[in-house]
GROMACS .gro file of C-alpha atoms in nm:
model
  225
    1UNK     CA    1   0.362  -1.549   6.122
    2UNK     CA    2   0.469  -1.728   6.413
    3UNK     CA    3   0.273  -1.646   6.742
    4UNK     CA    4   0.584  -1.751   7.016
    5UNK     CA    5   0.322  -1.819   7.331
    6UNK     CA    6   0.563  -1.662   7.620
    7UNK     CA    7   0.588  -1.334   7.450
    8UNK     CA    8   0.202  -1.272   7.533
    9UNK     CA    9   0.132  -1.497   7.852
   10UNK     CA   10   0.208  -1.759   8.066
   11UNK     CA   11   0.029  -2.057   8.110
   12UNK     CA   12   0.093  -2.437   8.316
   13UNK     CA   13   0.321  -2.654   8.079
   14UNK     CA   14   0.129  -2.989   7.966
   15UNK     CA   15   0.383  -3.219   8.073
   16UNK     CA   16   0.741  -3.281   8.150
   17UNK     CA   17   0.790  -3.452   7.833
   18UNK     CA   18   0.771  -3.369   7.483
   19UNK     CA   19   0.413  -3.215   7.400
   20UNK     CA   20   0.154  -3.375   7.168
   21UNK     CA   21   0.035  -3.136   6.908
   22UNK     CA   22  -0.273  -3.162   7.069
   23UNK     CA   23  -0.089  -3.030   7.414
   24UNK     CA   24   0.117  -2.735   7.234
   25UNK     CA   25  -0.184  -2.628   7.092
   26UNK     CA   26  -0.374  -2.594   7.410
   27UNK     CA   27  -0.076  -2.442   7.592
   28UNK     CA   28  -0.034  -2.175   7.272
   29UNK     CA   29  -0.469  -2.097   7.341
   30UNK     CA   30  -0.364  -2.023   7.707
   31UNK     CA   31  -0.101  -1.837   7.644
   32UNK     CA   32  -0.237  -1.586   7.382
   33UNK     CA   33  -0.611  -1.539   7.577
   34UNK     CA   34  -0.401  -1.480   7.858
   35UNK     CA   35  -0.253  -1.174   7.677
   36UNK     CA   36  -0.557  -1.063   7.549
   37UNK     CA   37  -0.534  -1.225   7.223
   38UNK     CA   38  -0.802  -1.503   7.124
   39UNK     CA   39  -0.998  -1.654   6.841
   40UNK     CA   40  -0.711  -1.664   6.596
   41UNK     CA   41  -0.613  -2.048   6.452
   42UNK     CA   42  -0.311  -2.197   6.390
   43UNK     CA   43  -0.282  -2.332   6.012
   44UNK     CA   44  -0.152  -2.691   6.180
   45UNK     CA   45  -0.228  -2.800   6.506
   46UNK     CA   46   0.068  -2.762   6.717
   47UNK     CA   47   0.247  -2.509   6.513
   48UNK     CA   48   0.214  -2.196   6.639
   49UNK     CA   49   0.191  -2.049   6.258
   50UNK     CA   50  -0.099  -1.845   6.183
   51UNK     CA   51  -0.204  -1.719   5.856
   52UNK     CA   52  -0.122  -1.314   5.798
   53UNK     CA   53  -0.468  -1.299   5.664
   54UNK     CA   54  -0.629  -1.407   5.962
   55UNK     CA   55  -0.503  -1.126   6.146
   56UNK     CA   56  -0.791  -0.892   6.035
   57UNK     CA   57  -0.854  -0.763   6.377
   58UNK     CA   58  -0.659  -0.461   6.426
   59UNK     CA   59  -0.714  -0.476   6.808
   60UNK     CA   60  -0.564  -0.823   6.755
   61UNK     CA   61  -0.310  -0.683   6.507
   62UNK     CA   62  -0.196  -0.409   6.763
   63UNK     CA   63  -0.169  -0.718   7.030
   64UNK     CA   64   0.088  -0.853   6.846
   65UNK     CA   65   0.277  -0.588   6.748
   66UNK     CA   66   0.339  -0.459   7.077
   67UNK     CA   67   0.443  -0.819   7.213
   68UNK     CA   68   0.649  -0.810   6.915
   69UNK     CA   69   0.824  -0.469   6.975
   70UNK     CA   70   0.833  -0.476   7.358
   71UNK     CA   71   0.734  -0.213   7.590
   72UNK     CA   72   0.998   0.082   7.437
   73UNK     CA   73   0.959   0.076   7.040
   74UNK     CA   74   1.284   0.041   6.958
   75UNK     CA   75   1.430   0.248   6.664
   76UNK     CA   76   1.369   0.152   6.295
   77UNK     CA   77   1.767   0.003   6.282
   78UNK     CA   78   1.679  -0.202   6.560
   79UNK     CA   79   1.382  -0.343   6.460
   80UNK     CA   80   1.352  -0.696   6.262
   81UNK     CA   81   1.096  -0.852   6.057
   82UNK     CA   82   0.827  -1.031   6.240
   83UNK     CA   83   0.910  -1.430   6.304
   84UNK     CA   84   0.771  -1.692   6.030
   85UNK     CA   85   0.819  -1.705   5.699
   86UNK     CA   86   0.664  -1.878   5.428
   87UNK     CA   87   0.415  -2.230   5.422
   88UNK     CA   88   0.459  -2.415   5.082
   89UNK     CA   89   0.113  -2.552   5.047
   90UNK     CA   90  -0.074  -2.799   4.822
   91UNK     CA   91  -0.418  -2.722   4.784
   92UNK     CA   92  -0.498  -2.772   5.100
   93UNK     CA   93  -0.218  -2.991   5.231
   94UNK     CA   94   0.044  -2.787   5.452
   95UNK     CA   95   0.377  -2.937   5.304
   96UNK     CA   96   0.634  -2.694   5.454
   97UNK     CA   97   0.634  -2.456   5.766
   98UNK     CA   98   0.919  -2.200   5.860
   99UNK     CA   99   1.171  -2.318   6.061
  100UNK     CA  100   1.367  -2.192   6.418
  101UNK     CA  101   1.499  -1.859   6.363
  102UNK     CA  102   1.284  -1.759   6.004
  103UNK     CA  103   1.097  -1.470   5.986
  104UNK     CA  104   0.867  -1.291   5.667
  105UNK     CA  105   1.152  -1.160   5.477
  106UNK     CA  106   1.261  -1.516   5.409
  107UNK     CA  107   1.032  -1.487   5.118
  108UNK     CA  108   1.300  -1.341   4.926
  109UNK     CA  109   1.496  -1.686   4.930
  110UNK     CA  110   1.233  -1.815   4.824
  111UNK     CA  111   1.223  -1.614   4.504
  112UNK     CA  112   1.583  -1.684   4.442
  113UNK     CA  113   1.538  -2.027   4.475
  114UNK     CA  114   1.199  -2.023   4.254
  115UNK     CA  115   1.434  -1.900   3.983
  116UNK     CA  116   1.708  -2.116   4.010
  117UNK     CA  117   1.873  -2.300   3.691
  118UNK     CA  118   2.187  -2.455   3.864
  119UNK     CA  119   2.190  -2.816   3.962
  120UNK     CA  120   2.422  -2.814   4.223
  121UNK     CA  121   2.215  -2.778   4.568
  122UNK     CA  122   2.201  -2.497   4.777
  123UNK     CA  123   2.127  -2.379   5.098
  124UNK     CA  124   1.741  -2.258   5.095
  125UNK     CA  125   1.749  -2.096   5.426
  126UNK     CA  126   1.319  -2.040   5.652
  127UNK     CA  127   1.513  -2.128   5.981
  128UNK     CA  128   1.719  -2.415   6.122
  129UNK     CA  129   1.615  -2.662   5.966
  130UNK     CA  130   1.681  -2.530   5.649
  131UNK     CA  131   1.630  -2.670   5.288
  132UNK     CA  132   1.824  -2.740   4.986
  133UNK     CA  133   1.702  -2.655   4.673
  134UNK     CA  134   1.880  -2.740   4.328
  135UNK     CA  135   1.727  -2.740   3.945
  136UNK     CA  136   1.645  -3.102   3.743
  137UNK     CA  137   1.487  -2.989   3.387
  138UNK     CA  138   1.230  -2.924   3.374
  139UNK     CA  139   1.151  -2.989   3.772
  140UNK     CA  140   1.283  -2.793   4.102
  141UNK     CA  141   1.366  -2.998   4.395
  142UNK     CA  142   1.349  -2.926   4.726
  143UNK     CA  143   1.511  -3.129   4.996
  144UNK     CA  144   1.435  -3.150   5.381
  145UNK     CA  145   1.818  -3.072   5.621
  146UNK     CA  146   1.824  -3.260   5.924
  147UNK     CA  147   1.962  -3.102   6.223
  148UNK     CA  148   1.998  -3.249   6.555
  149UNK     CA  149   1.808  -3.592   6.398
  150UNK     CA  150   1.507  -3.327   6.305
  151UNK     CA  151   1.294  -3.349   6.049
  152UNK     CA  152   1.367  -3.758   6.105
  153UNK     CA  153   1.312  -3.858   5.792
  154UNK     CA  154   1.372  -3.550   5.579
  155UNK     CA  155   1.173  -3.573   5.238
  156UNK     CA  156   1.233  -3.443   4.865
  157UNK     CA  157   0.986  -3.240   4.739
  158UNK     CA  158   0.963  -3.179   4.332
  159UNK     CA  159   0.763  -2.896   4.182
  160UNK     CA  160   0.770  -2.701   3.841
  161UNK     CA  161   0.961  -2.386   3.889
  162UNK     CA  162   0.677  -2.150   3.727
  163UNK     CA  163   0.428  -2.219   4.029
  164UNK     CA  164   0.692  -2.139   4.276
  165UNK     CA  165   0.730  -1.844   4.126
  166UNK     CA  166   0.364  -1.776   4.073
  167UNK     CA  167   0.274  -1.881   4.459
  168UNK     CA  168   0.598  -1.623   4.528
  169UNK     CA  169   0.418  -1.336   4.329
  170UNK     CA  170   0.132  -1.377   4.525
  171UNK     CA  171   0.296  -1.366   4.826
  172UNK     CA  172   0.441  -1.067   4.719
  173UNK     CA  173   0.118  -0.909   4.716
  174UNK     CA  174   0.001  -1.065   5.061
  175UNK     CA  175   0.275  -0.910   5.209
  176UNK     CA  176   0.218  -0.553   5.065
  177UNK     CA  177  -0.168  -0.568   5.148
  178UNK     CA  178  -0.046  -0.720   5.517
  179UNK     CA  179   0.246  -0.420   5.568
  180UNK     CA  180  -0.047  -0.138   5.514
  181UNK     CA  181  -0.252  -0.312   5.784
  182UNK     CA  182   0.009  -0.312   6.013
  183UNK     CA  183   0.114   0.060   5.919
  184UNK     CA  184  -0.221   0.118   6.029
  185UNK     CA  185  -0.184  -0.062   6.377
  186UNK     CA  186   0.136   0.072   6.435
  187UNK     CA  187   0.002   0.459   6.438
  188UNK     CA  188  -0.199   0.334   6.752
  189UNK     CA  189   0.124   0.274   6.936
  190UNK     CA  190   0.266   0.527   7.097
  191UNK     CA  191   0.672   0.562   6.985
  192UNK     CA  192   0.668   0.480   6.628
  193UNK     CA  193   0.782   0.768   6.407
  194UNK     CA  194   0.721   0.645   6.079
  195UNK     CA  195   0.453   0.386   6.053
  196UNK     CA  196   0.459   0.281   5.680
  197UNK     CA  197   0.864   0.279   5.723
  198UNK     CA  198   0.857   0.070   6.027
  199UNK     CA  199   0.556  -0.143   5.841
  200UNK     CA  200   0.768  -0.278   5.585
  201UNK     CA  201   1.094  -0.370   5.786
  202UNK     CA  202   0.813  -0.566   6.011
  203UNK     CA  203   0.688  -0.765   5.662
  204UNK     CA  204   1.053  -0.803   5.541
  205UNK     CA  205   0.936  -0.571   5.229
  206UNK     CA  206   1.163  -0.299   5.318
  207UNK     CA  207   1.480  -0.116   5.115
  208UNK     CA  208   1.705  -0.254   5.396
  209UNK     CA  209   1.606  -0.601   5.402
  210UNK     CA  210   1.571  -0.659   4.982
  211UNK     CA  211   1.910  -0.464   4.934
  212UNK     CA  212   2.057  -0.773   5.187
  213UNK     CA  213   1.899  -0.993   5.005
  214UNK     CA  214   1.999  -0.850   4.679
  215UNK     CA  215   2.423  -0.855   4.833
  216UNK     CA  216   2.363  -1.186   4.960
  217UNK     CA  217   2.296  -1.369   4.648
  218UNK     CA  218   2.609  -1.174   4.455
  219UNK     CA  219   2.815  -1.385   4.719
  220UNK     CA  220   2.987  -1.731   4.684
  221UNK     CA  221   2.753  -1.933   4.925
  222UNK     CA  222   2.761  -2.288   5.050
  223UNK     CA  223   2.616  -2.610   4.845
  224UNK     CA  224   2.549  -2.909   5.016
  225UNK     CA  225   2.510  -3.276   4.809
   0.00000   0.00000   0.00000
């Protein structure tokens, strides 16, 4: 999930120029502590990504919901799945981070792209910049989009299709065990009518969102080469 620093403080800007990740990372710390939120990590320095299952603290959980929903809950047709998305990791490594503009229910191209058999590329959208993806038996590939000269040097990634899809079931689960957690924040602020409703439209886990997701891949969409 990605923790945007304005929405839950303010604090001085590091410098005129473009930040260090050392900088954004101590301008994210200010931020957050100076909405109340501290003593949750970012899973790379600079990022302002933060693992779902760090959030264990409800009081923190409830902290980010309301920066999140703003001061008037807004009703469940108006209300979007919380920014971030999905980090392709190696062991350890952190290979991939959401992009601009992806949120949690980007998981779901992910799946489709986990599964995919055709060669030709196509767009695998976590944000702008997004990826390509395209099949190579017996390997996936994944490609890096530059936009705007960023990544700078985009890179190919190659992976066998069945741990995609195994890292994408587990995911899965996260995400289920993360919506009842935030069903239970959400009943502590005041507004929300249905909690486990509102919980899964948050996580990107709900009817609404899957049944776009579901129309979106029965249409013609763009390849790139």
């Amino acid at each position: 999930m990605e923790l945007e620093p304005g929405r839950f403080g303010s604090a001085p800007y590091p410098s005129s120029g473009p930040w260090t990740a050392t900088e954004s990372e101590r301008y994210w710390r200010a931020c957050l502590r100076a909405g109340g939120l501290a003593g949750v990590d970012t899973i790379v320095p600079g990022s302002w990504f933060v693992a779902i299952d760090a959030l264990t603290s409800q009081d923190a959980l409830i902290t980010v919901l309301r920066a999140h929903l703003g001061d008037s809950v807004p009703a469940d047709d108006e209300v979007f799945a919380l920014s971030g998305g999905l980090a392709l990791v190696d062991d350890v490594e952190v290979l991939l981070l959401p992009t601009c503009c992806g949120d949690l229910g980007d998981l779901e191209n992910w799946r489709t792209a986990a599964h995919r058999s055709a060669e030709a590329p196509e767009m695998l959208w976590i944000g702008h910049p997004w990826l390509t993806a395209w099949y190579d038996a017996p390997m996936l590939h994944i490609r890096e989009e530059s936009e705007h000269g960023i990544p700078a040097q985009p890179r190919e990634l190659v992976i066998k299709p069945e741990i995609l899809q195994r890292a994408v079931r587990l995911a899965v689960q996260d995400l289920d065990a993360f919506s009842e957690r935030v069903a239970s924040a959400l009943r502590h602020i005041p507004g929300v009518v249905d909690a486990r409703a509102t919980a899964k439209i948050l996580v990107g886990r709900s009817v609404r969102d899957l049944r776009a997701v579901e129309a979106a891949v029965a249409q013609p969409k763009a390849t790139f080469s």
